[in-house]
CSV table of C-alpha atoms in Angstrom, one decimal:
chain,number,residue,atom,x,y,z
H,1,MET,CA,45.0,77.3,19.4
H,2,THR,CA,44.8,73.6,18.3
H,3,THR,CA,48.2,71.9,17.9
H,4,LYS,CA,49.0,69.4,15.2
H,5,SER,CA,49.4,66.6,17.8
H,6,SER,CA,45.9,67.1,19.2
H,7,LYS,CA,44.4,67.0,15.6
H,8,LYS,CA,46.3,63.8,14.9
H,9,GLN,CA,45.0,62.3,18.2
H,10,ASN,CA,41.4,63.2,17.3
H,11,ILE,CA,41.8,61.6,13.9
H,12,ASN,CA,43.1,58.4,15.5
H,13,ILE,CA,40.1,58.2,17.8
H,14,ILE,CA,37.7,58.6,14.9
H,15,VAL,CA,39.5,55.9,12.9
H,16,ILE,CA,39.5,53.5,15.9
H,17,ALA,CA,35.8,54.2,16.5
H,18,PHE,CA,34.9,53.7,12.9
H,19,GLY,CA,36.9,50.5,12.7
H,20,ALA,CA,35.2,49.2,15.8
H,21,ILE,CA,31.8,49.8,14.2
H,22,ILE,CA,32.9,48.1,11.0
H,23,ILE,CA,34.1,45.0,13.0
H,24,TYR,CA,30.9,44.9,15.0
H,25,ILE,CA,28.7,45.1,11.9
H,26,ALA,CA,30.9,42.4,10.3
H,27,PHE,CA,30.4,40.2,13.4
H,28,LEU,CA,26.7,40.6,13.3
H,29,VAL,CA,26.5,39.8,9.6
H,30,PHE,CA,28.8,36.7,10.1
H,31,ASN,CA,26.7,35.6,13.1
H,32,TYR,CA,23.5,36.0,11.2
H,33,MET,CA,24.8,34.2,8.1
H,34,ASN,CA,26.0,31.2,10.2
H,35,LYS,CA,22.9,31.0,12.4
H,36,ASN,CA,20.3,28.3,11.5
H,37,THR,CA,17.1,29.8,10.4
H,38,ILE,CA,14.2,28.4,12.4
H,39,SER,CA,10.9,28.2,10.5
H,40,ALA,CA,7.6,27.4,12.1
H,41,TYR,CA,4.8,25.1,10.7
H,42,GLN,CA,1.2,25.3,11.9
H,43,VAL,CA,-0.3,21.9,12.5
H,44,LYS,CA,-3.6,21.2,10.6
H,45,GLU,CA,-5.9,18.3,10.0
H,46,GLY,CA,-5.5,16.4,6.8
H,47,SER,CA,-5.0,13.1,5.0
H,48,LEU,CA,-2.5,11.5,2.6
H,49,ALA,CA,-2.9,10.3,-0.9
H,50,ILE,CA,-1.4,6.8,-0.8
H,51,SER,CA,-1.1,4.9,-4.0
H,52,ASN,CA,-3.1,1.7,-3.6
H,53,ILE,CA,-3.2,0.5,-7.2
H,54,TYR,CA,-1.6,-2.8,-8.0
H,55,THR,CA,-1.3,-5.3,-10.9
H,56,GLY,CA,-2.0,-8.7,-9.5
H,57,ILE,CA,-1.7,-12.3,-10.8
H,58,ALA,CA,-4.9,-14.3,-10.7
H,59,LEU,CA,-4.7,-17.9,-9.4
H,60,ARG,CA,-7.6,-20.2,-9.9
H,61,GLU,CA,-8.5,-23.9,-9.9
H,62,GLU,CA,-7.9,-24.5,-13.7
H,63,THR,CA,-7.8,-27.8,-15.6
H,64,VAL,CA,-6.5,-27.9,-19.2
H,65,TYR,CA,-8.2,-30.4,-21.6
H,66,GLN,CA,-6.7,-31.9,-24.8
H,67,CYS,CA,-8.4,-33.1,-28.0
H,68,ASN,CA,-8.9,-36.8,-28.6
H,69,ASN,CA,-9.4,-36.5,-32.4
H,70,SER,CA,-8.1,-34.6,-35.4
H,71,GLY,CA,-10.2,-32.2,-37.5
H,72,PHE,CA,-11.9,-28.9,-37.5
H,73,ILE,CA,-13.0,-27.7,-34.0
H,74,ASP,CA,-16.2,-25.9,-33.4
H,75,TYR,CA,-17.0,-24.6,-29.9
H,76,PHE,CA,-20.6,-24.7,-28.6
H,77,ALA,CA,-20.1,-23.4,-25.0
H,78,ARG,CA,-19.6,-19.7,-24.8
H,79,GLU,CA,-16.4,-18.5,-23.1
H,80,GLY,CA,-17.2,-17.8,-19.4
H,81,GLU,CA,-20.3,-20.0,-19.5
H,82,HIS,CA,-20.9,-22.3,-16.6
H,83,VAL,CA,-21.4,-25.9,-17.9
H,84,GLY,CA,-22.5,-29.0,-16.1
H,85,VAL,CA,-21.4,-32.6,-16.5
H,86,GLY,CA,-22.5,-33.8,-20.0
H,87,ASP,CA,-23.0,-30.4,-21.6
H,88,LEU,CA,-21.6,-30.1,-25.1
H,89,ILE,CA,-18.3,-28.1,-25.2
H,90,TYR,CA,-17.0,-28.6,-28.8
H,91,THR,CA,-17.3,-30.8,-31.9
H,92,ILE,CA,-14.6,-32.2,-34.1
H,93,ASP,CA,-15.5,-32.2,-37.8
H,94,GLU,CA,-13.1,-34.8,-39.2
H,95,SER,CA,-14.0,-34.3,-42.9
H,96,GLY,CA,-14.8,-30.6,-43.0
H,97,ILE,CA,-18.4,-31.5,-44.1
H,98,ILE,CA,-20.0,-28.7,-42.0
H,99,ASP,CA,-17.9,-26.0,-43.7
H,100,GLU,CA,-18.7,-27.6,-47.0
H,101,LEU,CA,-22.4,-27.5,-46.3
H,102,ILE,CA,-22.3,-23.9,-45.1
H,103,SER,CA,-20.4,-22.8,-48.2
H,104,GLY,CA,-22.9,-24.6,-50.4
H,105,GLY,CA,-25.8,-22.9,-48.6
H,106,GLU,CA,-27.4,-26.2,-47.6
H,107,MET,CA,-27.8,-25.3,-44.0
H,108,GLY,CA,-30.4,-22.6,-44.8
H,109,GLU,CA,-30.7,-19.4,-42.9
H,110,ASN,CA,-28.4,-19.1,-39.8
H,111,SER,CA,-29.5,-16.0,-37.9
H,112,MET,CA,-28.9,-15.1,-34.3
H,113,SER,CA,-31.6,-14.7,-31.7
H,114,ASP,CA,-32.2,-11.4,-29.8
H,115,GLU,CA,-30.7,-13.0,-26.7
H,116,SER,CA,-27.5,-13.8,-28.6
H,117,LEU,CA,-27.3,-10.3,-30.0
H,118,ASN,CA,-27.8,-8.8,-26.5
H,119,ASP,CA,-24.9,-11.0,-25.2
H,120,LEU,CA,-22.6,-9.6,-28.0
H,121,ARG,CA,-23.7,-6.0,-27.2
H,122,GLU,CA,-22.9,-6.5,-23.5
H,123,GLU,CA,-19.4,-7.7,-24.4
H,124,VAL,CA,-18.7,-4.7,-26.6
H,125,ILE,CA,-20.0,-2.3,-23.8
H,126,ASN,CA,-17.9,-3.9,-21.1
H,127,PHE,CA,-14.7,-3.7,-23.3
H,128,SER,CA,-15.4,-0.1,-24.2
H,129,ALA,CA,-15.9,0.9,-20.5
H,130,GLY,CA,-12.5,-0.5,-19.4
H,131,PHE,CA,-10.5,0.3,-22.5
H,132,GLU,CA,-7.3,2.4,-22.2
H,133,SER,CA,-5.2,3.5,-25.2
H,134,ALA,CA,-2.0,2.7,-23.3
H,135,ASP,CA,-3.1,-1.0,-23.3
H,136,PHE,CA,-4.0,-1.2,-27.0
H,137,ASP,CA,-2.9,-4.9,-27.2
H,138,SER,CA,-6.1,-5.8,-25.3
H,139,THR,CA,-8.0,-4.8,-28.5
H,140,TYR,CA,-6.7,-8.0,-30.2
H,141,ASP,CA,-7.7,-10.2,-27.3
H,142,PHE,CA,-11.2,-8.6,-27.5
H,143,LEU,CA,-11.3,-9.2,-31.3
H,144,TYR,CA,-10.5,-12.9,-30.8
H,145,ALA,CA,-13.0,-13.3,-28.1
H,146,LEU,CA,-15.8,-11.5,-30.0
H,147,ASP,CA,-15.0,-13.5,-33.2
H,148,GLY,CA,-15.1,-16.7,-31.2
H,149,THR,CA,-18.4,-15.8,-29.6
H,150,VAL,CA,-20.0,-15.1,-33.0
H,151,LEU,CA,-18.8,-18.4,-34.4
H,152,LYS,CA,-19.9,-20.3,-31.3
H,153,LEU,CA,-23.4,-18.9,-31.5
H,154,ALA,CA,-23.5,-19.6,-35.2
H,155,ASN,CA,-22.3,-23.2,-34.6
H,156,MET,CA,-25.2,-23.8,-32.2
H,157,ASN,CA,-27.6,-23.0,-35.0
H,158,ILE,CA,-25.8,-25.2,-37.4
H,159,LEU,CA,-25.9,-28.1,-35.0
H,160,GLU,CA,-29.6,-27.6,-34.5
H,161,SER,CA,-30.1,-27.5,-38.3
H,162,LEU,CA,-28.2,-30.7,-38.7
H,163,SER,CA,-30.4,-32.4,-36.1
H,164,ALA,CA,-33.6,-31.0,-37.6
H,165,ALA,CA,-32.6,-32.2,-41.1
H,166,GLY,CA,-32.1,-35.7,-39.8
H,167,ASN,CA,-28.8,-36.0,-41.5
H,168,GLY,CA,-27.5,-39.1,-39.7
H,169,SER,CA,-24.6,-39.6,-42.2
H,170,TYR,CA,-23.4,-36.1,-41.4
H,171,ALA,CA,-23.7,-36.6,-37.6
H,172,ASP,CA,-21.4,-39.7,-37.8
H,173,LEU,CA,-18.7,-37.5,-39.2
H,174,VAL,CA,-18.9,-35.0,-36.3
H,175,LYS,CA,-17.6,-36.0,-32.9
H,176,LEU,CA,-19.4,-34.5,-29.9
H,177,ASN,CA,-17.2,-33.7,-26.9
H,178,ARG,CA,-19.0,-33.1,-23.6
H,179,ALA,CA,-17.8,-31.8,-20.2
H,180,SER,CA,-16.6,-34.4,-17.7
H,181,ASP,CA,-16.7,-31.8,-14.9
H,182,ALA,CA,-18.7,-28.7,-14.1
H,183,GLY,CA,-17.2,-25.3,-14.2
H,184,TYR,CA,-16.5,-22.1,-16.3
H,185,VAL,CA,-15.2,-22.7,-19.8
H,186,VAL,CA,-12.2,-20.6,-21.0
H,187,TYR,CA,-10.5,-20.6,-24.4
H,188,ASN,CA,-7.0,-19.5,-23.8
H,189,VAL,CA,-3.9,-21.0,-22.0
H,190,ASP,CA,-0.7,-19.4,-20.7
H,191,GLY,CA,1.1,-22.0,-18.8
H,192,TYR,CA,0.1,-20.4,-15.4
H,193,GLU,CA,-2.8,-22.8,-14.9
H,194,SER,CA,-1.0,-24.8,-12.2
H,195,LEU,CA,1.0,-21.9,-10.8
H,196,SER,CA,1.1,-21.8,-7.0
H,197,VAL,CA,1.6,-18.8,-4.6
H,198,ASN,CA,5.1,-20.1,-3.6
H,199,GLU,CA,6.2,-20.1,-7.3
H,200,ILE,CA,5.5,-16.4,-7.8
H,201,THR,CA,8.5,-14.3,-8.7
H,202,PRO,CA,9.0,-10.5,-9.2
H,203,GLU,CA,9.8,-11.0,-12.9
H,204,MET,CA,6.3,-12.4,-13.5
H,205,PHE,CA,4.7,-9.0,-12.7
H,206,GLU,CA,6.7,-7.3,-15.4
H,207,GLN,CA,5.0,-9.6,-18.0
H,208,THR,CA,8.1,-9.4,-20.3
H,209,ASP,CA,8.1,-13.1,-21.1
H,210,TYR,CA,4.4,-13.7,-20.6
H,211,GLU,CA,2.7,-15.4,-23.5
H,212,ARG,CA,-1.0,-16.4,-23.9
H,213,GLU,CA,-2.3,-18.7,-26.6
H,214,GLN,CA,-5.8,-17.9,-27.8
H,215,LEU,CA,-7.8,-21.0,-28.9
H,216,ILE,CA,-9.5,-20.1,-32.1
H,217,ASN,CA,-12.8,-21.6,-33.2
H,218,ASN,CA,-13.2,-23.4,-36.6
H,219,THR,CA,-9.5,-24.2,-36.9
H,220,LEU,CA,-7.7,-27.5,-37.6
H,221,VAL,CA,-6.5,-29.3,-34.5
H,222,ASP,CA,-4.6,-32.6,-34.0
H,223,SER,CA,-5.1,-35.2,-31.3
H,224,GLY,CA,-3.4,-34.1,-28.1
H,225,ASP,CA,-3.8,-30.3,-28.8
H,226,THR,CA,-5.1,-28.1,-26.0
H,227,VAL,CA,-8.7,-27.2,-26.8
H,228,TYR,CA,-10.0,-25.5,-23.6
H,229,LYS,CA,-9.6,-25.1,-19.9
H,230,MET,CA,-12.1,-25.3,-17.1
H,231,ILE,CA,-12.3,-23.2,-13.9
H,232,SER,CA,-14.0,-25.5,-11.3
H,233,SER,CA,-14.3,-23.3,-8.2
H,234,GLU,CA,-15.6,-19.9,-7.2
H,235,ASP,CA,-12.6,-19.7,-4.8
H,236,TRP,CA,-9.7,-17.8,-6.3
H,237,GLN,CA,-6.8,-15.5,-5.4
H,238,ILE,CA,-5.0,-12.4,-6.6
H,239,VAL,CA,-1.4,-12.0,-5.6
H,240,ILE,CA,0.1,-8.5,-5.6
H,241,PRO,CA,3.7,-7.3,-4.9
H,242,LEU,CA,4.2,-5.2,-1.8
H,243,GLU,CA,6.8,-3.1,-0.1
H,244,LYS,CA,7.9,-4.4,3.4
H,245,GLU,CA,6.2,-1.6,5.3
H,246,ARG,CA,2.9,-2.0,3.3
H,247,ALA,CA,3.0,-5.7,3.9
H,248,GLU,CA,3.3,-5.2,7.6
H,249,GLU,CA,0.3,-2.8,7.6
H,250,LEU,CA,-1.9,-5.1,5.6
H,251,ALA,CA,-1.0,-8.1,7.8
H,252,GLN,CA,-3.1,-6.5,10.5
H,253,GLU,CA,-6.1,-6.0,8.4
H,254,GLY,CA,-7.7,-9.4,7.9
H,255,TYR,CA,-10.1,-8.2,5.2
H,256,VAL,CA,-9.9,-5.3,2.6
H,257,GLU,CA,-12.2,-3.9,0.1
H,258,ILE,CA,-10.8,-3.9,-3.5
H,259,ARG,CA,-12.0,-2.2,-6.7
H,260,PHE,CA,-11.4,-3.7,-10.1
H,261,LEU,CA,-10.2,-1.0,-12.5
H,262,SER,CA,-11.6,-2.8,-15.6
H,263,ASN,CA,-15.2,-2.6,-14.6
H,264,GLN,CA,-15.2,-0.6,-11.3
H,265,GLN,CA,-16.7,-3.5,-9.4
H,266,THR,CA,-15.9,-3.6,-5.7
H,267,LEU,CA,-15.5,-6.7,-3.5
H,268,TRP,CA,-14.3,-7.6,-0.1
H,269,ALA,CA,-11.3,-10.0,0.0
H,270,SER,CA,-9.4,-11.7,2.8
H,271,ILE,CA,-5.8,-10.5,3.0
H,272,GLU,CA,-2.7,-12.5,3.9
H,273,THR,CA,1.0,-11.6,3.4
H,274,LEU,CA,3.8,-13.8,2.4
H,275,GLN,CA,7.6,-13.3,2.3
H,276,ILE,CA,9.6,-15.2,-0.3
H,277,GLY,CA,13.3,-14.4,0.1
H,278,GLU,CA,13.5,-10.6,0.2
H,279,ASN,CA,10.2,-10.1,-1.6
H,280,TYR,CA,6.8,-9.5,0.0
H,281,TYR,CA,3.4,-10.3,-1.5
H,282,GLY,CA,-0.2,-9.8,-0.6
H,283,ILE,CA,-2.6,-12.7,-1.2
H,284,LEU,CA,-6.2,-11.6,-1.7
H,285,GLY,CA,-8.7,-14.4,-1.3
H,286,LEU,CA,-12.1,-14.2,-3.0
H,287,ASN,CA,-15.1,-16.6,-3.2
H,288,ASN,CA,-17.2,-15.1,-5.9
H,289,SER,CA,-17.1,-13.3,-9.3
H,290,VAL,CA,-14.5,-15.5,-10.7
H,291,VAL,CA,-16.5,-15.6,-14.0
H,292,SER,CA,-16.1,-11.8,-14.4
H,293,PHE,CA,-12.3,-12.1,-14.7
H,294,CYS,CA,-11.9,-15.7,-15.8
H,295,THR,CA,-10.1,-14.8,-19.1
H,296,GLU,CA,-7.6,-12.4,-17.4
H,297,ARG,CA,-4.4,-13.5,-15.7
H,298,PHE,CA,-3.1,-10.0,-14.8
H,299,ILE,CA,-5.7,-7.9,-13.1
H,300,GLU,CA,-5.5,-4.2,-12.0
H,301,ILE,CA,-7.0,-3.5,-8.7
H,302,GLU,CA,-7.2,-0.7,-6.1
H,303,LEU,CA,-7.1,-1.4,-2.4
H,304,MET,CA,-9.9,0.7,-0.9
H,305,SER,CA,-8.2,1.3,2.5
H,306,SER,CA,-10.1,3.6,4.8
H,307,ALA,CA,-8.1,6.8,4.7
H,308,GLU,CA,-7.1,7.8,8.3
H,309,VAL,CA,-7.6,11.5,9.0
H,310,GLY,CA,-5.3,13.1,11.6
H,311,LEU,CA,-2.8,15.9,12.0
H,312,LYS,CA,-0.7,16.5,8.9
H,313,ILE,CA,3.0,17.3,9.6
H,314,PRO,CA,6.1,17.4,7.4
H,315,LEU,CA,8.6,14.6,7.8
H,316,SER,CA,11.4,17.2,8.3
H,317,SER,CA,9.7,18.1,11.7
H,318,ILE,CA,10.1,14.6,13.1
H,319,VAL,CA,12.8,13.9,15.6
H,320,TYR,CA,13.8,10.7,17.5
H,321,LYS,CA,14.9,11.2,21.1
H,322,GLU,CA,15.9,9.0,24.0
H,323,PHE,CA,14.4,9.3,27.5
H,324,PHE,CA,14.9,7.7,30.9
H,325,LEU,CA,12.3,5.1,31.8
H,326,ILE,CA,11.1,5.5,35.4
H,327,PRO,CA,8.6,3.0,37.0
H,328,LYS,CA,5.3,4.7,37.7
H,329,GLU,CA,5.3,3.8,41.4
H,330,TYR,CA,8.3,6.1,42.0
H,331,ALA,CA,6.3,9.2,41.0
H,332,VAL,CA,3.7,11.5,42.7
H,333,GLU,CA,1.5,13.4,40.3
H,334,GLN,CA,1.3,17.2,40.6
H,335,SER,CA,-1.5,19.5,39.8
H,336,GLU,CA,0.4,21.0,36.9
H,337,GLU,CA,-0.2,19.0,33.7
H,338,ASN,CA,2.3,16.3,32.9
H,339,THR,CA,4.6,17.0,35.9
H,340,TYR,CA,5.4,14.6,38.7
H,341,LEU,CA,7.4,14.6,41.9
H,342,PHE,CA,10.4,12.3,42.2
H,343,MET,CA,12.6,11.7,45.3
H,344,ARG,CA,16.3,11.4,44.5
H,345,LYS,CA,18.8,9.9,47.0
H,346,THR,CA,21.6,12.4,48.0
H,347,PHE,CA,24.4,12.6,50.5
H,348,LEU,CA,25.1,15.5,52.8
H,349,GLU,CA,28.6,16.9,53.4
H,350,ASP,CA,29.0,14.7,56.5
H,351,GLY,CA,28.1,11.6,54.4
H,352,THR,CA,24.5,11.3,55.8
H,353,VAL,CA,22.0,9.8,53.3
H,354,SER,CA,19.2,12.3,52.5
H,355,THR,CA,16.7,12.9,49.7
H,356,GLU,CA,15.7,15.8,47.5
H,357,THR,CA,12.4,16.4,45.7
H,358,LEU,CA,12.5,17.0,42.0
H,359,VAL,CA,9.6,18.3,39.8
H,360,ILE,CA,10.1,16.6,36.4
H,361,GLU,CA,8.0,16.8,33.3
H,362,VAL,CA,6.9,13.5,31.8
H,363,TYR,CA,6.8,13.2,28.0
H,364,ALA,CA,5.0,9.9,27.5
H,365,GLU,CA,4.0,6.8,29.4
H,366,ASN,CA,3.1,3.1,28.9
H,367,GLU,CA,1.7,0.6,31.4
H,368,GLU,CA,4.8,0.5,33.5
H,369,TYR,CA,7.0,3.5,32.9
H,370,TYR,CA,7.1,7.3,32.5
H,371,TYR,CA,9.4,8.8,29.9
H,372,VAL,CA,11.5,11.7,31.4
H,373,ASP,CA,14.4,13.6,29.9
H,374,ASP,CA,17.9,14.0,31.3
H,375,SER,CA,17.7,17.7,32.2
H,376,GLN,CA,17.6,16.8,36.0
H,377,LEU,CA,18.5,13.1,36.1
H,378,ARG,CA,21.7,11.4,35.3
H,379,THR,CA,22.7,7.8,34.8
H,380,GLY,CA,23.6,6.3,38.2
H,381,ASP,CA,21.1,8.4,40.2
H,382,TYR,CA,18.9,6.5,42.6
H,383,LEU,CA,15.2,7.3,43.1
H,384,ILE,CA,13.3,6.4,46.2
H,385,MET,CA,9.8,4.9,46.1
H,386,PRO,CA,7.4,7.1,48.2
H,387,GLY,CA,6.7,5.6,51.6
H,388,THR,CA,9.3,2.9,51.2
H,389,LEU,CA,13.1,2.4,51.2
H,390,ASN,CA,13.0,0.8,47.7
H,391,GLU,CA,15.5,2.3,45.3
H,392,TYR,CA,15.6,2.5,41.5
H,393,PRO,CA,18.9,3.1,39.6
H,394,VAL,CA,18.3,5.5,36.7
H,395,SER,CA,19.8,3.9,33.6
H,396,THR,CA,17.2,2.3,31.3
H,397,ARG,CA,16.3,4.3,28.2
H,398,GLY,CA,13.6,4.2,25.6
H,399,GLU,CA,13.1,6.1,22.3
H,400,LEU,CA,10.2,8.3,21.4
H,401,VAL,CA,9.3,9.8,18.0
H,402,GLY,CA,8.0,13.4,18.2
H,403,VAL,CA,8.3,17.0,17.1
H,404,TYR,CA,9.4,20.3,18.8
H,405,ASN,CA,6.4,22.4,19.8
H,406,ILE,CA,7.1,26.1,20.0
H,407,ASN,CA,3.8,27.6,21.2
H,408,LYS,CA,5.5,28.9,24.3
H,409,GLY,CA,8.5,30.4,22.5
H,410,TYR,CA,11.0,27.6,23.1
H,411,ALA,CA,11.5,24.1,21.7
H,412,ASP,CA,9.4,21.6,23.7
H,413,PHE,CA,9.4,18.0,22.6
H,414,ARG,CA,6.0,16.4,22.0
H,415,GLN,CA,5.4,12.7,21.3
H,416,ILE,CA,3.5,11.8,18.1
H,417,VAL,CA,1.9,8.5,16.9
H,418,ILE,CA,2.3,8.1,13.1
H,419,LEU,CA,-0.7,6.6,11.3
H,420,TYR,CA,0.5,6.9,7.7
H,421,GLN,CA,3.3,8.6,5.8
H,422,ASN,CA,4.6,9.2,2.3
H,423,GLU,CA,7.8,10.9,1.0
H,424,GLU,CA,6.9,14.3,2.4
H,425,TYR,CA,4.3,14.2,5.1
H,426,ALA,CA,3.0,12.1,7.9
H,427,ILE,CA,-0.5,11.8,9.4
H,428,VAL,CA,-0.3,11.6,13.2
H,429,LYS,CA,-3.0,10.7,15.7
H,430,SER,CA,-4.8,13.7,17.2
H,431,ASN,CA,-6.0,14.2,20.8
H,432,THR,CA,-3.3,12.0,22.3
H,433,ALA,CA,-1.8,12.5,25.8
H,434,TYR,CA,1.5,14.4,25.7
H,435,GLY,CA,0.9,15.0,21.9
H,436,LEU,CA,-0.1,17.7,19.5
H,437,ASN,CA,-3.3,19.6,18.9
H,438,VAL,CA,-4.6,21.2,15.7
H,439,TYR,CA,-3.2,24.7,15.2
H,440,ASP,CA,-0.1,24.1,17.3
H,441,TYR,CA,3.1,25.5,16.0
H,442,ILE,CA,6.1,23.2,15.5
H,443,VAL,CA,9.6,23.5,14.2
H,444,LEU,CA,9.6,22.9,10.4
H,445,ASP,CA,13.2,21.4,10.4
H,446,SER,CA,14.0,19.6,13.7
H,447,ALA,CA,17.7,19.6,12.9
H,448,THR,CA,17.8,23.4,13.4
H,449,VAL,CA,17.0,23.3,17.2
H,450,HIS,CA,17.8,21.5,20.4
H,451,ASP,CA,15.7,20.9,23.5
H,452,ASP,CA,14.6,24.1,25.3
H,453,ASP,CA,16.1,26.4,22.7
H,454,PHE,CA,14.5,29.8,22.7
H,455,ILE,CA,12.8,30.7,19.4
H,456,TYR,CA,13.3,34.3,18.1
H,457,GLU,CA,11.0,35.4,15.3
């Protein structure tokens, strides 16, 4: 017969057992919730899309010319045309007689040649190819340029008609102005003609205060007014703003290939970098094609840098770690990959000096040193050079950048060499000693593990 006391005792045991189970489950849940989740990432080959498009400021050898007379100006050199010394650039009609003769029909037919029409057609095609709706203001510049070209071609016919008619009295009223130097003729000014590299400021690239004056054909000018400018050299520069890191990369290049977005033309340019205060700039030097962009001050280009292909890894996997630097002459290489023998100075219980042999993994090397971790060595240890009595005090450290490889089930540091990186990923060099291989598994977030942690999946 079961007594009341025994029943009560059984109930207590059940309650205690059930409570223990609840506590154990709660402990497991708490432990799981507070445990860092370790995620793996498989290393694969890849490349990065790095933005290489810049808006640069064009610097050229430009000379501005002023008018010596007052009257109506008519241009006879096409914009962008290369003229020689003595070539006719423009005329000044002091009395307006040419306009009067044209209006009266006395100049006869004034048609354009097929060559002139082809030139106009080429201008329209080039503008259409590079037009973007976001830059609609460029349409007005094109309109002025096209209108000026038509009038310049017409003016040439008019001058020929005057000469053929033998109107000497008319010719006396028209002042001919010829080039004193050779170069490319441009009919706009912006105040940047004498700008030097050292005068460039970040605000200039914003173009907020930039103003350009278009010099219009067949308008009234006064003596001293600016009438045209001349580009006298094929040597010119494009200055682009750079981030510090990009400037350091390009400083090693020497030459880069660039693509002009307006016409898709590609050219090779020399590259130099310049620091002004806290700002960095790239100076692209060219020695041809100045005529193609002679009317533009701000030019959009793309740096055609050769894209390095390597192992693509997330930035979250990267870790920086310090190692002891041990001179190479203190190590003896072992048959096992990346492991070496080192002899450490020790003392026996009776104070006798002795040595012990350590097998230590090496994580990287340079010309003088091996990089080893602190799993077996401590600051203040002394290593013995094999075959000698020379001692090396362990203390000097060096930093390596790497990731945690988990192929073997535990976190194993591996050095990496970063070629390029953006906000999310880095491209690292493949097939390096002590490094990674394609299809290796690494820790996705390096902050979730420590050296030699076991990985449970």
